[in-house]
mmCIF file of C-alpha atoms in Angstrom:
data_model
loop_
_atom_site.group_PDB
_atom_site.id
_atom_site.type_symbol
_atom_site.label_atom_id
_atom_site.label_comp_id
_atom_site.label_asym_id
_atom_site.label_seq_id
_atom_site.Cartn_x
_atom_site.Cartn_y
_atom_site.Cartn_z
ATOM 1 C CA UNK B 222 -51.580 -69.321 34.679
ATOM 2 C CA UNK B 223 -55.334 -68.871 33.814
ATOM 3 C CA UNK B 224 -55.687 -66.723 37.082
ATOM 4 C CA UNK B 225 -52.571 -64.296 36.509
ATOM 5 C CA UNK B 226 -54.144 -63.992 32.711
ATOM 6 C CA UNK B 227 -57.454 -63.283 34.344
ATOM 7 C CA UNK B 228 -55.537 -60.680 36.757
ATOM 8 C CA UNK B 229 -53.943 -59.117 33.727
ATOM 9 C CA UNK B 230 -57.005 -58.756 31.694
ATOM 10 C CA UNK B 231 -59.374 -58.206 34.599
ATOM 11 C CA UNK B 232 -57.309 -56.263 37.657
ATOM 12 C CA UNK B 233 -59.215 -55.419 40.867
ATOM 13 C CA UNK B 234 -58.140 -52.432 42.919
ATOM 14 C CA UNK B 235 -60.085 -50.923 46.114
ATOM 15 C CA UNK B 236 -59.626 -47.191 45.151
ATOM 16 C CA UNK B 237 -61.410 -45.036 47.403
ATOM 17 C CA UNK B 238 -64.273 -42.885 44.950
ATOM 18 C CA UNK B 239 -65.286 -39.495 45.312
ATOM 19 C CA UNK B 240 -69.169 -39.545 46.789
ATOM 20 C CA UNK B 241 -69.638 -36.031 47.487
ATOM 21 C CA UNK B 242 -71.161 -34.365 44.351
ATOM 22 C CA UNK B 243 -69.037 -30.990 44.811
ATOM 23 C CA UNK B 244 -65.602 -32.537 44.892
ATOM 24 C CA UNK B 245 -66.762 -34.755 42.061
ATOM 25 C CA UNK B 246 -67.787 -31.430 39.768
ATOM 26 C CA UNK B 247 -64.818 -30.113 40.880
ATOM 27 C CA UNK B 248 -62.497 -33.039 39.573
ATOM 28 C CA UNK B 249 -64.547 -33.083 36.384
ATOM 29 C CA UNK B 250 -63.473 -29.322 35.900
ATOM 30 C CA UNK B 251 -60.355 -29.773 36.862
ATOM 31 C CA UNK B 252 -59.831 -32.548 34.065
ATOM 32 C CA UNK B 253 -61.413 -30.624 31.176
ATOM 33 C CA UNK B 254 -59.313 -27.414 32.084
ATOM 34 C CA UNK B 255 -56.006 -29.881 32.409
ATOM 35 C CA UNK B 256 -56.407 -31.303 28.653
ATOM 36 C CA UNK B 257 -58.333 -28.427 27.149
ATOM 37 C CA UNK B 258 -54.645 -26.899 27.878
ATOM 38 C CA UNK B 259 -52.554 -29.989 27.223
ATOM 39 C CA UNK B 260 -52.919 -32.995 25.749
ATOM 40 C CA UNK B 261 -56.482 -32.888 24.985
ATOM 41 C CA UNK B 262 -56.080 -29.379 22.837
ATOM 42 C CA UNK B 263 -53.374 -31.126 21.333
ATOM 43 C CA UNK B 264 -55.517 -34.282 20.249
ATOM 44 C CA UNK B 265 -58.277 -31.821 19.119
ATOM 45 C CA UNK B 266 -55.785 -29.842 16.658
ATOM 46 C CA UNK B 267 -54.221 -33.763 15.372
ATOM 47 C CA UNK B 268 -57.653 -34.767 14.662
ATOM 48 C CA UNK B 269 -58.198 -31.433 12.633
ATOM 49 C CA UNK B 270 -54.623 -32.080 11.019
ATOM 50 C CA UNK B 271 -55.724 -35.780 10.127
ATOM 51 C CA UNK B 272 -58.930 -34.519 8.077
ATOM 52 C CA UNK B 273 -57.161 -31.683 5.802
ATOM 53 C CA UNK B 274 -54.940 -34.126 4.981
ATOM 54 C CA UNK B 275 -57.420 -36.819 3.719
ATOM 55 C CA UNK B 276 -59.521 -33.341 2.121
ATOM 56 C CA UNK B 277 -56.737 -32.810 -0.048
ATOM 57 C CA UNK B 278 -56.025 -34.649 -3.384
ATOM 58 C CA UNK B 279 -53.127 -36.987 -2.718
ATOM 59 C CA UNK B 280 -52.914 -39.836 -0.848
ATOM 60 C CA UNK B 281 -51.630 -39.696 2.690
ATOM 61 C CA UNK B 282 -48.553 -41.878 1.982
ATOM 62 C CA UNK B 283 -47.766 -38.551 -0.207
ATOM 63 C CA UNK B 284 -47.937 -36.495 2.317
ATOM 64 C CA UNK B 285 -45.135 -36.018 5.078
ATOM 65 C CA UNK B 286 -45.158 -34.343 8.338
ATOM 66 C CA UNK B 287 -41.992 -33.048 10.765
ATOM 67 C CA UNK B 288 -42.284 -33.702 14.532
ATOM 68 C CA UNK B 289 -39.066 -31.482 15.294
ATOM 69 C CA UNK B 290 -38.293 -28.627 13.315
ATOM 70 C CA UNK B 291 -37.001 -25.320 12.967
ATOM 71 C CA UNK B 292 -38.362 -22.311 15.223
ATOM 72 C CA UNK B 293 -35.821 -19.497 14.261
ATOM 73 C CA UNK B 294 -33.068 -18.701 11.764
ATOM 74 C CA UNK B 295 -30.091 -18.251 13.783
ATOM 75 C CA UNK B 296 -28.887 -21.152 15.314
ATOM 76 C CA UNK B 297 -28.820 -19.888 19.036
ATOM 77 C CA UNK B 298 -32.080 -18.857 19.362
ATOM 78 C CA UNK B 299 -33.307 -21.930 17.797
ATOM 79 C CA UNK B 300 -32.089 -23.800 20.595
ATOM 80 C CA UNK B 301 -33.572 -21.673 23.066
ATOM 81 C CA UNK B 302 -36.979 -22.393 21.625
ATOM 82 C CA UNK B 303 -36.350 -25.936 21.050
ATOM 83 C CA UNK B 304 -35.540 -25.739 25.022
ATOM 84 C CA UNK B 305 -38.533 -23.298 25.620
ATOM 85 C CA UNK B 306 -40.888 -26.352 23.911
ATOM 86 C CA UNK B 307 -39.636 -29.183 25.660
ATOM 87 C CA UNK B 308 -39.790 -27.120 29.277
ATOM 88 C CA UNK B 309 -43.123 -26.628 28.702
ATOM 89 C CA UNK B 310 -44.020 -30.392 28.294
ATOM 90 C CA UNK B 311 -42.320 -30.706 31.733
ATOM 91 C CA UNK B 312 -44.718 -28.239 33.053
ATOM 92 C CA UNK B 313 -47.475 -30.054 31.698
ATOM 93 C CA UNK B 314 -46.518 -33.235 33.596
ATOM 94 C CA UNK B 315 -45.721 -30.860 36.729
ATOM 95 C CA UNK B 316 -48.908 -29.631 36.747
ATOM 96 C CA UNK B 317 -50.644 -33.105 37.446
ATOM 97 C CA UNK B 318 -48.326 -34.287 39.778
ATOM 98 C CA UNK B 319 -49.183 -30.900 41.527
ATOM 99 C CA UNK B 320 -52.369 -31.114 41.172
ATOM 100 C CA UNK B 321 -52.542 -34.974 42.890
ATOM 101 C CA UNK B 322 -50.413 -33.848 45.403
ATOM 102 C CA UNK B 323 -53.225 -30.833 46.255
ATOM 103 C CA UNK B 324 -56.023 -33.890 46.121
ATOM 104 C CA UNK B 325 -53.790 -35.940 48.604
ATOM 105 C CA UNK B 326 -51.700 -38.479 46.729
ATOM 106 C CA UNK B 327 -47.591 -38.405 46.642
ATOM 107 C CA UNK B 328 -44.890 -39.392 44.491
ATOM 108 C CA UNK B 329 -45.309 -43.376 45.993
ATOM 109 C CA UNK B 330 -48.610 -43.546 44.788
ATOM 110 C CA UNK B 331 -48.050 -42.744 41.254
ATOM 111 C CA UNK B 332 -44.699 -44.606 41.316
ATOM 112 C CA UNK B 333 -42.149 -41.612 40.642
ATOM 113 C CA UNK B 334 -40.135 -42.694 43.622
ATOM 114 C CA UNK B 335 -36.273 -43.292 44.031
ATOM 115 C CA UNK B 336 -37.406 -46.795 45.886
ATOM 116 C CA UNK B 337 -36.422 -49.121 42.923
ATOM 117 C CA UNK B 338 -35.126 -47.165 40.154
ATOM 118 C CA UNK B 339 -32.404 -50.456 38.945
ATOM 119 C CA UNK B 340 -35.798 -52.327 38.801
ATOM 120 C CA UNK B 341 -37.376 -49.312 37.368
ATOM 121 C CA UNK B 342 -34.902 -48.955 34.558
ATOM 122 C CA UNK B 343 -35.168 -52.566 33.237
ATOM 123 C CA UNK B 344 -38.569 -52.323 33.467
ATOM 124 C CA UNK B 345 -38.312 -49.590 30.965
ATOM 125 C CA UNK B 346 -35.799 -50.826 28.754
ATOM 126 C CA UNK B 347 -37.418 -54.352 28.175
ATOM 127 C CA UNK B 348 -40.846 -51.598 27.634
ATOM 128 C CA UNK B 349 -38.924 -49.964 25.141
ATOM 129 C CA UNK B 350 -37.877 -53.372 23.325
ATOM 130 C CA UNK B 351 -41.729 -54.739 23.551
ATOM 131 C CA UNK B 352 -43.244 -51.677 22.078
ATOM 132 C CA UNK B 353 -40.600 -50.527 19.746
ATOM 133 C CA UNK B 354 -39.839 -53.156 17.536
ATOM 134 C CA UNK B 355 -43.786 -53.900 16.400
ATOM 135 C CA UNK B 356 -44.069 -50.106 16.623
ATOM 136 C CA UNK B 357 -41.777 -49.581 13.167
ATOM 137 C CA UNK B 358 -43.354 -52.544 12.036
ATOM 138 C CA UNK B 359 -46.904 -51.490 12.195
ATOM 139 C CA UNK B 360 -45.723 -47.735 11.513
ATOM 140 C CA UNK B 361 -43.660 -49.145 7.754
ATOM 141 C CA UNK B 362 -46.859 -51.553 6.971
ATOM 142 C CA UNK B 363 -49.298 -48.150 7.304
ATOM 143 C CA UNK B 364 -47.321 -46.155 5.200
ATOM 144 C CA UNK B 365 -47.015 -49.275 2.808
ATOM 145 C CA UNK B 366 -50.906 -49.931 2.422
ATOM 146 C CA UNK B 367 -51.765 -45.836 2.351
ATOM 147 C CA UNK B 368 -53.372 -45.312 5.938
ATOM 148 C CA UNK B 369 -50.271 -43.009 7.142
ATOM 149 C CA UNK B 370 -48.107 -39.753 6.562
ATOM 150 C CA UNK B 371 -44.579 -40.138 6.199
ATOM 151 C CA UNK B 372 -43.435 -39.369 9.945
ATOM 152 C CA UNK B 373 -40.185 -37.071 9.606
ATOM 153 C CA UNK B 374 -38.886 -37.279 13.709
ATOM 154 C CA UNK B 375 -36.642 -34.201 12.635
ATOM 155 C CA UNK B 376 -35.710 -31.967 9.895
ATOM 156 C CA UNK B 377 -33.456 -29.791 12.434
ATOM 157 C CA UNK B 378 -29.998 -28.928 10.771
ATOM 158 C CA UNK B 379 -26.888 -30.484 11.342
ATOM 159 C CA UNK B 380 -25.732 -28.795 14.152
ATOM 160 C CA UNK B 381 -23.832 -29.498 17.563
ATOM 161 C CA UNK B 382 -26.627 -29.629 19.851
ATOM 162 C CA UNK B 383 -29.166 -31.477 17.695
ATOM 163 C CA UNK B 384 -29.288 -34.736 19.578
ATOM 164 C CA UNK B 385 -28.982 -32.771 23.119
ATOM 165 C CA UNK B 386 -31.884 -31.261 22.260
ATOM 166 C CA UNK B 387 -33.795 -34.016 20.865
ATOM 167 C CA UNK B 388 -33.087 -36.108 23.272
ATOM 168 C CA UNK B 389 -34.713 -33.129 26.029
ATOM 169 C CA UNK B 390 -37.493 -33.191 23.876
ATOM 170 C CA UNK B 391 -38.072 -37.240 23.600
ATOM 171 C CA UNK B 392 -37.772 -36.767 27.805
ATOM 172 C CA UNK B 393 -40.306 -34.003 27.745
ATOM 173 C CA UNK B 394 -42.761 -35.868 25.587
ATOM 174 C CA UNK B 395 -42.324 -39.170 27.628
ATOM 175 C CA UNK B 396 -42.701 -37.043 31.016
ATOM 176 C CA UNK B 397 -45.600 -34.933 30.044
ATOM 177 C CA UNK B 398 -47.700 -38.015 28.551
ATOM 178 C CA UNK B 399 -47.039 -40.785 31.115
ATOM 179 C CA UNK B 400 -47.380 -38.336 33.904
ATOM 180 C CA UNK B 401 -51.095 -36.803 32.657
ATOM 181 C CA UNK B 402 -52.096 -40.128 30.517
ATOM 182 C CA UNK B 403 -51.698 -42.261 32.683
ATOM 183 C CA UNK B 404 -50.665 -41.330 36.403
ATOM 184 C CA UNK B 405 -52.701 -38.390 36.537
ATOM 185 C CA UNK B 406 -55.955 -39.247 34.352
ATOM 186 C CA UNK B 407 -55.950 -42.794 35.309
ATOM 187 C CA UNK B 408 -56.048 -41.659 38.996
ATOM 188 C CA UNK B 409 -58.971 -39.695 38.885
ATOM 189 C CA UNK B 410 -60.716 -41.530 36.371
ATOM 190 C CA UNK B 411 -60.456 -43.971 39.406
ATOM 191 C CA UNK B 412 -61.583 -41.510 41.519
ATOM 192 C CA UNK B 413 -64.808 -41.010 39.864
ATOM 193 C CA UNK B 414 -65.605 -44.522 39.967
ATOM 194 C CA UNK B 415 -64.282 -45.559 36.810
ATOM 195 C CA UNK B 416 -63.199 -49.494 36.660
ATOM 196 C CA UNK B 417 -59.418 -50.518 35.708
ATOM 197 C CA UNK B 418 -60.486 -51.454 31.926
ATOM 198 C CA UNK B 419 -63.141 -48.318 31.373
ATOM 199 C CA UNK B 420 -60.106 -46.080 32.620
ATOM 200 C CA UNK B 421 -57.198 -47.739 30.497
ATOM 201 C CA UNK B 422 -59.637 -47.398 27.474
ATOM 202 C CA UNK B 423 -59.623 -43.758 28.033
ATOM 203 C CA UNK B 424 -56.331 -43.354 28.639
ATOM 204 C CA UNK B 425 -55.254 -45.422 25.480
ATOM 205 C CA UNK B 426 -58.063 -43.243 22.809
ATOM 206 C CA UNK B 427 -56.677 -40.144 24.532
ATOM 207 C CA UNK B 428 -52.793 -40.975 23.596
ATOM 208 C CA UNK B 429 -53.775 -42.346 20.305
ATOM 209 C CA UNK B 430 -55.777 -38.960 19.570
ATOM 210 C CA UNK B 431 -53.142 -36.620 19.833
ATOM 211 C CA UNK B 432 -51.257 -38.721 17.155
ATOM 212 C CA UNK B 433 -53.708 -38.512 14.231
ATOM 213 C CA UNK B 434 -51.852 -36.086 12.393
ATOM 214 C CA UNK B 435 -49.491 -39.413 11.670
ATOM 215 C CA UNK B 436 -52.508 -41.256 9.755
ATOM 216 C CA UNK B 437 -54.662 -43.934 11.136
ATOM 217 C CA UNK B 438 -50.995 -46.297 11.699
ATOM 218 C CA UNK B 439 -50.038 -43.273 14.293
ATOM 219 C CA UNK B 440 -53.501 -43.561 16.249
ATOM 220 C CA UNK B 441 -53.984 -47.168 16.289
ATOM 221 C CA UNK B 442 -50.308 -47.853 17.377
ATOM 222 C CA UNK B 443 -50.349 -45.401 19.992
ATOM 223 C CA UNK B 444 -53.764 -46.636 21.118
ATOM 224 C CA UNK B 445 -52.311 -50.061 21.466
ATOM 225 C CA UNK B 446 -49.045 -48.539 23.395
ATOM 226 C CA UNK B 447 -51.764 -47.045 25.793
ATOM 227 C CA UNK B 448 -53.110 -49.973 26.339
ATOM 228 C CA UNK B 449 -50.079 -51.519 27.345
ATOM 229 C CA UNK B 450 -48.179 -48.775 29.288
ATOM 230 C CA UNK B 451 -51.487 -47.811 31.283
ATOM 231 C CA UNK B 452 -51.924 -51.872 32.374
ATOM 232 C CA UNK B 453 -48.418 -52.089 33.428
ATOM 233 C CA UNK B 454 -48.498 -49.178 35.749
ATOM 234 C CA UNK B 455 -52.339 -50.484 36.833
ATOM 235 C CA UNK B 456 -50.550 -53.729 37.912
ATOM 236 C CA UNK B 457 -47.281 -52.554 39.229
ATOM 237 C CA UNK B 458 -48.058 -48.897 40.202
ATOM 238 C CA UNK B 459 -44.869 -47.683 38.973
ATOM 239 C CA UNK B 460 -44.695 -45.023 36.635
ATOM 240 C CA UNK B 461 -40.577 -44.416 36.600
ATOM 241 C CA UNK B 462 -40.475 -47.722 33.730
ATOM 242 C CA UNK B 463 -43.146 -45.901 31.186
ATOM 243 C CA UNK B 464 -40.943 -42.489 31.694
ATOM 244 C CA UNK B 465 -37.755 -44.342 30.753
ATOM 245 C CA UNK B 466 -39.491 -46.922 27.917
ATOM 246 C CA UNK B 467 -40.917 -44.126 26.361
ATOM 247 C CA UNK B 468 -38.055 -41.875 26.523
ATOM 248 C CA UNK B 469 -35.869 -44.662 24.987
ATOM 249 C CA UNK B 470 -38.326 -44.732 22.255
ATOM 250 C CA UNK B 471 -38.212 -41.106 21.450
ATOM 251 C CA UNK B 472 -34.697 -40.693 21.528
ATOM 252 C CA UNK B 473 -34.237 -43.874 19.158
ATOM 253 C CA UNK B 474 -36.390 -42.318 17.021
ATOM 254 C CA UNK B 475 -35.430 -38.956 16.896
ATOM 255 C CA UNK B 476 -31.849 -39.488 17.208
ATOM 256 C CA UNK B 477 -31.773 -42.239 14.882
ATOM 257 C CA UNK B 478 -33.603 -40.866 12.178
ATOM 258 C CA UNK B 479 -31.094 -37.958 11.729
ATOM 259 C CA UNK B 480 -28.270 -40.556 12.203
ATOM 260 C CA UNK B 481 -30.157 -42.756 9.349
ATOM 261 C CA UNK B 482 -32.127 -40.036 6.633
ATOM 262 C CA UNK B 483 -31.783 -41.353 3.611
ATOM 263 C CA UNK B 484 -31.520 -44.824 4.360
ATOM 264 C CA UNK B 485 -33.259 -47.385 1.524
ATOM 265 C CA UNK B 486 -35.623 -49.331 3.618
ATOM 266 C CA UNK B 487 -36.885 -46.384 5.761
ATOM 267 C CA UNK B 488 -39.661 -43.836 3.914
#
C-alpha cells in the first residue's frame, strides 16, 4: 500500500529529454506561441477579469458572470456562432495533437486511441463522479463565504437546439483543455526535462488560471481538478477518460443549469 501511495505521489517515467539547445528553443517557442493563442491568452484575460471585479464596489458574491450566452439576435445565426466557438476549441486541441505528431509522438502515446474505449469510458464516468460532486460543493461554499462570482453556465434562450449546442460546447471545452493541458503541455514539459510533479504543477496553475474570472473558488477548484486529471493520465497514459469526465461535467452543468434556473438551493 505504502509503495503504490509512494507511486501515486512520486511517479517515475524514463522520458527521453531534448539535449540539443536548438530543438529545445524551438519547443520553448513553440509553447509560448501555442498558449499566447489559446489557453494561456485566455488565462491572461480571466486574471484581468478577476481584478475589475474585486476594483469595483460590491462584493464578488454580487457579481455574476455567463459562460454561454448570446452572440446574435436571430436565432439561426446564433447557432452558427455558438457552433463557430465550440469548432474553434476543437482546433485548439487539433493543433497540439498536430503539433506532437510533427515532434514524433502518435495518438498511443497520448492515449486518444480506440484500444480500450469500454475501459476508457468508466474511467471517465467514475472521473466525472470524483470531481463533480466536491466540485459544487467547494463552488456553493465560495460563493457562500464571498471569494466567488455567481457562475451562470448559460443564459441562452429557450430554444430547440440549446442543449445540442451546449453539449458541443462542454465537448469542445473538455477536448481543447485535456488535449493542450495535459497531453500536449505535459509532454513537452517532459521533454524539457521537467519531473512528473514540477510538470503536473504547471499543468494544474495553468487550468486554474483561465478560470479566475469565477473568483478564487473557480481557480482553486480547477487547480485541484488539474492536479488530479494530469496524475491520472501520468499513471495510466490515457487521455480518452479526462475527455469523457470532463465532458460529463460540462454537460451536467450546462445542461442542468438551464433544466434547474431558479431552483432554491442553487445561487
Amino acid at each position: 500500500m505504502a509503495n503504490r501511495l509512494r507511486a501515486w505521489l512520486a511517479p517515475q517515467h524514463d522520458h527521453a529529454v531534448v539535449t540539443d539547445p536548438a530543438e529545445r528553443r524551438s519547443i520553448k517557442i513553440e509553447l509560448v506561441i501555442v498558449f499566447a493563442v489559446t489557453l494561456g491568452m485566455s488565462g491572461a484575460r480571466s486574471l484581468l477579469s478577476l481584478a475589475d471585479s474585486l476594483l469595483r464596489p460590491e462584493p464578488l458574491s454580487s457579481q455574476s458572470v455567463a459562460l454561454n450566452v448570446p452572440q446574435a439576435k436571430l436565432d439561426l445565426l446564433d447557432l452558427l456562432k455558438q457552433l463557430l466557438s465550440a469548432t474553434q476549441l476543437f482546433g485548439w486541441g487539433a493543433l497540439g495533437l498536430y503539433l506532437l505528431w510533427r515532434a514524433g509522438k502518435r495518438l498511443t502515446d497520448v492515449g486518444l486511441d480506440r484500444r480500450f474505449l469500454g475501459g476508457d469510458t468508466l474511467r471517465g464516468v467514475g472521473l466525472a463522479a470524483l470531481i463533480g460532486i466536491p466540485g459544487l460543493g467547494l463552488y456553493l461554499v465560495a460563493y457562500a463565504i464571498g471569494a466567488n462570482l455567481e457562475v451562470m453556465p448559460t443564459t441562452l434562450t429557450d430554444t430547440w437546439w440549446r442543449p445540442i449546442a451546449l453539449t458541443i460546447s462542454a465537448a469542445g471545452n473538455a477536448w481543447a483543455e485535456e488535449v493542450l493541458v495535459v497531453g500536449y503541455l505535459i509532454t513537452r514539459l517532459r521533454q524539457l526535462g521537467f519531473g512528473e510533479n514540477k510538470s503536473l504543477l504547471v499543468s494544474s496553475v495553468l487550468r486554474g488560471s483561465y478560470h479566475l474570472y469565477q473568483g478564487f473558488g473557480g481557480f482553486v477548484g480547477n487547480v485541484v481538478m488539474g492536479l488530479v486529471f494530469g496524475r491520472v493520465w501520468q499513471r495510466t497514459t490515457r487521455l480518452w477518460p479526462l475527455v469523457i469526465a470532463h465532458t460529463l461535467l460540462d454537460v451536467v452543468a450546462f445542461v442542468g443549469y438551464s433544466l434547474l434556473r431558479g431552483v432554491s438551493w442553487l445561487p
